[in-house]
Short mmCIF file of C-alpha atoms in Angstrom, two decimals:
data_model
loop_
_atom_site.label_atom_id
_atom_site.label_comp_id
_atom_site.label_asym_id
_atom_site.label_seq_id
_atom_site.Cartn_x
_atom_site.Cartn_y
_atom_site.Cartn_z
CA UNK A 134 -14.01 -30.58 -1.38
CA UNK A 135 -9.74 -30.62 -2.45
CA UNK A 136 -7.31 -29.87 -0.35
CA UNK A 137 -5.86 -27.94 -2.33
CA UNK A 138 -8.67 -25.14 -1.86
CA UNK A 139 -8.51 -25.77 1.60
CA UNK A 140 -5.29 -23.84 1.72
CA UNK A 141 -5.92 -21.34 -1.23
CA UNK A 142 -6.69 -17.28 -0.33
CA UNK A 143 -7.13 -14.51 -2.64
CA UNK A 144 -6.53 -10.49 -1.70
CA UNK A 145 -8.87 -7.71 -2.16
CA UNK A 146 -8.09 -5.63 -5.39
CA UNK A 147 -11.03 -2.84 -4.44
CA UNK A 148 -12.34 -2.07 -0.97
CA UNK A 149 -15.73 -3.10 -0.17
CA UNK A 150 -16.87 -2.77 3.58
CA UNK A 151 -19.56 -5.34 3.72
CA UNK A 152 -17.07 -7.81 1.74
CA UNK A 153 -13.95 -6.76 4.21
CA UNK A 154 -15.60 -7.87 6.80
CA UNK A 155 -15.90 -11.72 5.63
CA UNK A 156 -13.60 -14.28 5.97
CA UNK A 157 -14.32 -15.58 2.84
CA UNK A 158 -15.47 -12.44 0.83
CA UNK A 159 -18.68 -13.86 0.63
CA UNK A 160 -20.86 -12.69 3.36
CA UNK A 161 -23.64 -10.13 1.92
CA UNK A 162 -24.43 -8.71 5.75
CA UNK A 163 -23.25 -6.53 8.02
CA UNK A 164 -20.81 -8.11 10.57
CA UNK A 165 -20.43 -4.99 12.98
CA UNK A 166 -21.67 -1.70 13.69
CA UNK A 167 -18.42 -0.54 12.28
CA UNK A 168 -18.76 -1.92 8.95
CA UNK A 169 -22.37 -0.12 8.88
CA UNK A 170 -20.51 3.43 9.70
CA UNK A 171 -17.85 2.20 6.77
CA UNK A 172 -20.96 1.31 4.20
CA UNK A 173 -22.45 5.03 4.94
CA UNK A 174 -19.03 6.37 4.63
CA UNK A 175 -18.76 4.82 1.35
CA UNK A 176 -21.80 5.04 0.05
CA UNK A 177 -22.14 8.97 0.33
CA UNK A 178 -18.36 9.82 -0.30
CA UNK A 179 -17.24 11.04 2.65
CA UNK A 180 -13.88 10.23 2.75
CA UNK A 181 -11.90 11.29 0.12
CA UNK A 182 -8.02 9.67 0.48
CA UNK A 183 -6.71 12.47 -1.42
CA UNK A 184 -7.95 15.12 1.21
CA UNK A 185 -5.25 14.91 3.72
CA UNK A 186 -2.47 17.86 2.88
CA UNK A 187 0.35 15.57 5.16
CA UNK A 188 -0.21 13.41 2.24
CA UNK A 189 2.60 13.85 -0.08
CA UNK A 190 4.69 11.76 -2.40
CA UNK A 191 4.31 9.15 -5.18
CA UNK A 192 2.22 6.74 -3.86
CA UNK A 193 3.90 3.67 -5.78
CA UNK A 194 7.19 4.30 -4.22
CA UNK A 195 5.32 4.84 -0.49
CA UNK A 196 4.73 1.56 2.01
CA UNK A 197 2.51 2.07 5.17
CA UNK A 198 4.32 0.77 8.59
CA UNK A 199 2.30 -0.67 11.02
CA UNK A 200 2.27 -1.91 14.66
CA UNK A 201 6.00 -0.20 15.14
CA UNK A 202 6.58 0.00 18.93
CA UNK A 203 5.75 3.27 21.20
CA UNK A 204 9.72 3.89 21.31
CA UNK A 205 10.27 3.97 17.65
CA UNK A 206 11.35 7.29 16.86
CA UNK A 207 11.61 9.02 13.21
CA UNK A 208 15.66 8.50 13.25
CA UNK A 209 15.23 4.43 13.78
CA UNK A 210 12.62 4.27 11.85
CA UNK A 211 14.39 5.94 8.67
CA UNK A 212 17.61 3.84 9.72
CA UNK A 213 15.67 0.07 9.59
CA UNK A 214 13.61 1.41 6.27
CA UNK A 215 16.98 2.53 4.46
CA UNK A 216 18.76 -1.19 4.39
CA UNK A 217 16.01 -1.72 1.92
CA UNK A 218 16.44 1.71 -0.40
CA UNK A 219 17.20 5.41 -0.15
CA UNK A 220 14.70 6.70 1.67
CA UNK A 221 13.28 9.81 -0.08
CA UNK A 222 10.32 11.12 2.52
CA UNK A 223 9.08 9.66 5.73
CA UNK A 224 6.10 10.58 7.78
CA UNK A 225 5.67 8.80 11.82
CA UNK A 226 2.44 9.42 12.38
CA UNK A 227 1.44 11.26 15.88
CA UNK A 228 -1.72 12.27 17.82
CA UNK A 229 -2.58 16.22 17.15
CA UNK A 230 -2.76 16.44 21.09
CA UNK A 231 -0.05 14.72 22.97
CA UNK A 232 2.35 13.96 20.48
CA UNK A 233 2.78 10.60 20.88
CA UNK A 234 3.25 7.80 18.16
CA UNK A 235 0.31 6.16 16.46
CA UNK A 236 2.44 3.78 15.99
CA UNK A 237 1.86 3.82 12.26
CA UNK A 238 3.86 5.56 9.43
CA UNK A 239 4.35 6.03 6.03
CA UNK A 240 7.66 6.03 4.11
CA UNK A 241 8.53 6.92 0.32
CA UNK A 242 10.88 5.57 -1.30
CA UNK A 243 13.35 6.88 -4.31
CA UNK A 244 12.35 4.64 -6.71
CA UNK A 245 9.35 1.84 -7.14
CA UNK A 246 11.98 -0.70 -7.15
CA UNK A 247 13.36 -0.07 -3.76
CA UNK A 248 9.69 0.34 -2.28
CA UNK A 249 9.15 -3.34 -3.80
CA UNK A 250 12.21 -5.03 -1.91
CA UNK A 251 10.99 -3.08 1.60
CA UNK A 252 7.31 -4.59 1.01
CA UNK A 253 8.56 -8.19 0.34
CA UNK A 254 12.02 -7.98 2.99
CA UNK A 255 9.99 -5.86 5.78
CA UNK A 256 7.24 -7.23 6.37
CA UNK A 257 7.63 -8.66 10.19
CA UNK A 258 10.84 -7.57 10.70
CA UNK A 259 11.33 -6.63 14.23
CA UNK A 260 11.92 -2.79 15.65
CA UNK A 261 12.59 -2.11 18.89
CA UNK A 262 10.88 -5.25 20.04
CA UNK A 263 7.74 -4.85 17.97
CA UNK A 264 6.89 -7.20 14.59
CA UNK A 265 5.86 -4.91 12.02
CA UNK A 266 3.87 -5.54 9.16
CA UNK A 267 4.49 -3.30 5.74
CA UNK A 268 1.26 -3.20 3.13
CA UNK A 269 1.44 -0.96 0.14
CA UNK A 270 -0.39 2.20 0.22
CA UNK A 271 -3.64 1.74 0.47
CA UNK A 272 -5.34 4.50 1.22
CA UNK A 273 -4.25 6.28 -2.62
CA UNK A 274 -4.37 2.82 -4.27
CA UNK A 275 -6.80 0.57 -3.29
CA UNK A 276 -10.48 1.80 -4.86
CA UNK A 277 -13.15 2.24 -2.55
CA UNK A 278 -11.11 2.62 0.53
CA UNK A 279 -12.53 3.09 3.78
CA UNK A 280 -9.37 3.80 7.16
CA UNK A 281 -9.97 2.61 10.31
CA UNK A 282 -10.91 5.20 12.62
CA UNK A 283 -14.29 5.00 9.56
CA UNK A 284 -14.88 1.35 10.62
CA UNK A 285 -12.82 0.38 7.60
CA UNK A 286 -9.31 -0.95 6.92
CA UNK A 287 -7.81 -4.38 7.15
CA UNK A 288 -6.50 -7.02 9.67
CA UNK A 289 -6.60 -6.08 13.33
CA UNK A 290 -6.71 -8.47 16.27
CA UNK A 291 -9.19 -11.28 17.30
CA UNK A 292 -9.77 -9.25 20.99
CA UNK A 293 -11.48 -6.11 19.08
CA UNK A 294 -13.98 -8.07 17.46
CA UNK A 295 -13.90 -5.95 14.70
CA UNK A 296 -11.56 -7.98 12.27
CA UNK A 297 -11.24 -7.16 7.76
CA UNK A 298 -10.20 -9.77 5.55
CA UNK A 299 -8.88 -9.61 2.51
CA UNK A 300 -5.44 -7.31 3.13
CA UNK A 301 -2.31 -8.94 3.60
CA UNK A 302 -1.85 -9.89 7.03
CA UNK A 303 -5.73 -11.88 6.85
CA UNK A 304 -6.41 -12.67 3.16
CA UNK A 305 -9.88 -14.37 2.21
CA UNK A 306 -10.43 -17.93 2.27
CA UNK A 307 -11.11 -19.60 -0.78
CA UNK A 308 -14.93 -20.41 -0.28
CA UNK A 309 -16.09 -23.81 0.58
CA UNK A 310 -19.93 -23.56 0.35
CA UNK A 311 -21.69 -21.82 -2.56
CA UNK A 312 -20.97 -18.83 -3.65
CA UNK A 313 -24.55 -16.26 -4.11
CA UNK A 314 -23.55 -14.50 -7.05
CA UNK A 315 -26.32 -12.85 -7.94
CA UNK A 316 -26.90 -10.70 -3.83
CA UNK A 317 -22.92 -10.29 -4.35
CA UNK A 318 -23.83 -8.43 -7.48
CA UNK A 319 -26.12 -6.66 -6.74
CA UNK A 320 -24.04 -5.38 -3.53
CA UNK A 321 -21.40 -4.68 -5.93
CA UNK A 322 -19.06 -7.25 -4.36
CA UNK A 323 -16.85 -8.40 -6.56
CA UNK A 324 -16.83 -12.25 -6.21
CA UNK A 325 -14.32 -14.54 -5.57
CA UNK A 326 -11.94 -15.57 -8.66
CA UNK A 327 -12.46 -19.24 -9.22
CA UNK A 328 -9.37 -21.18 -10.55
CA UNK A 329 -7.13 -18.50 -9.38
CA UNK A 330 -6.31 -18.45 -5.76
CA UNK A 331 -3.07 -17.66 -4.30
CA UNK A 332 -0.88 -19.94 -1.61
CA UNK A 333 -1.24 -18.51 1.73
CA UNK A 334 2.68 -18.75 1.48
CA UNK A 335 2.84 -16.38 -1.96
CA UNK A 336 3.39 -12.80 -1.34
CA UNK A 337 0.50 -10.76 -3.07
CA UNK A 338 1.70 -7.89 -5.14
CA UNK A 339 1.41 -4.19 -5.06
CA UNK A 340 -0.07 -2.26 -7.80
CA UNK A 341 1.78 -1.12 -10.57
CA UNK A 342 1.77 2.08 -11.97
CA UNK A 343 0.03 2.68 -15.31
CA UNK A 344 2.48 1.44 -18.00
CA UNK A 345 1.64 5.12 -20.02
CA UNK A 346 2.43 7.29 -16.48
CA UNK A 347 6.26 5.01 -16.70
CA UNK A 348 6.32 5.98 -20.35
CA UNK A 349 5.80 9.57 -19.38
CA UNK A 350 8.41 9.19 -16.21
CA UNK A 351 11.13 7.18 -18.31
CA UNK A 352 10.83 10.17 -21.09
CA UNK A 353 11.06 13.12 -19.00
CA UNK A 354 13.89 11.33 -17.21
CA UNK A 355 15.96 10.51 -20.73
CA UNK A 356 14.97 14.49 -21.62
CA UNK A 357 16.62 15.68 -18.15
CA UNK A 358 19.44 13.60 -18.94
CA UNK A 359 20.00 14.52 -22.58
CA UNK A 360 19.59 18.62 -21.63
CA UNK A 361 22.11 17.89 -18.85
CA UNK A 362 24.31 15.91 -21.23
CA UNK A 363 24.29 18.99 -23.95
CA UNK A 364 24.59 21.35 -21.29
CA UNK A 365 27.70 19.84 -20.04
CA UNK A 366 28.69 19.93 -23.75
CA UNK A 367 28.53 23.09 -24.70
CA UNK A 368 30.37 24.23 -20.64
CA UNK A 369 33.16 21.86 -22.32
CA UNK A 370 33.23 23.95 -25.57
CA UNK A 371 33.12 27.35 -24.40
CA UNK A 372 36.24 26.47 -22.23
CA UNK A 373 38.38 24.83 -25.26
CA UNK A 374 37.66 27.93 -27.69
CA UNK A 375 38.43 29.78 -24.33
CA UNK A 376 41.86 27.64 -24.18
CA UNK A 377 42.46 28.13 -27.15
CA UNK A 378 42.57 31.72 -27.71
#
């Protein structure tokens, strides 16, 4: 076995509860009861990623910020995240009963470019003494996503006994054993990307907006810009006509 493969990783493109519990993405058994719960939610379609009325904004411009300090406020978080671009909207998630911070937030930027800047540079930065993690908006952009509260999610701490792999913090390790391709196919689990592994130090790219959506946005922006220019031109012409009388 080559040393390169031992140090190689890959990342989940879609979410599968069984796969997320596997360190190399090839296990076909349930590792804990929470995985079983997530699998039930996934199979029965019990989770709607677009069903939360509090979730607003453009998912391609939105970041998830986790492991925040209990002391971090909306004002502090906005100030820090504004270093990477213009913050359009921000939601620090709080307990609906106590109002206490749940230590994660969603930050929407004005543009996808600014979001990607924060995605690359804000990860593992320090806010109020806590080392934060930054990820793209998996809730709306990762197919099959199941949140931690339903047994899914990604990452986690060893003490919890519910580690989830395939994400930015805990990627899958390149398999060092034979891959059970038939079993993975039967369960609907995507196989490892043989020959296309990454280094642990490479930054996985967030999903990109579909090209047709980008084209529509650019056309809309150009029409809006042209409309404003024409309006200013008409106003200027009217003023000149008025002055010449």
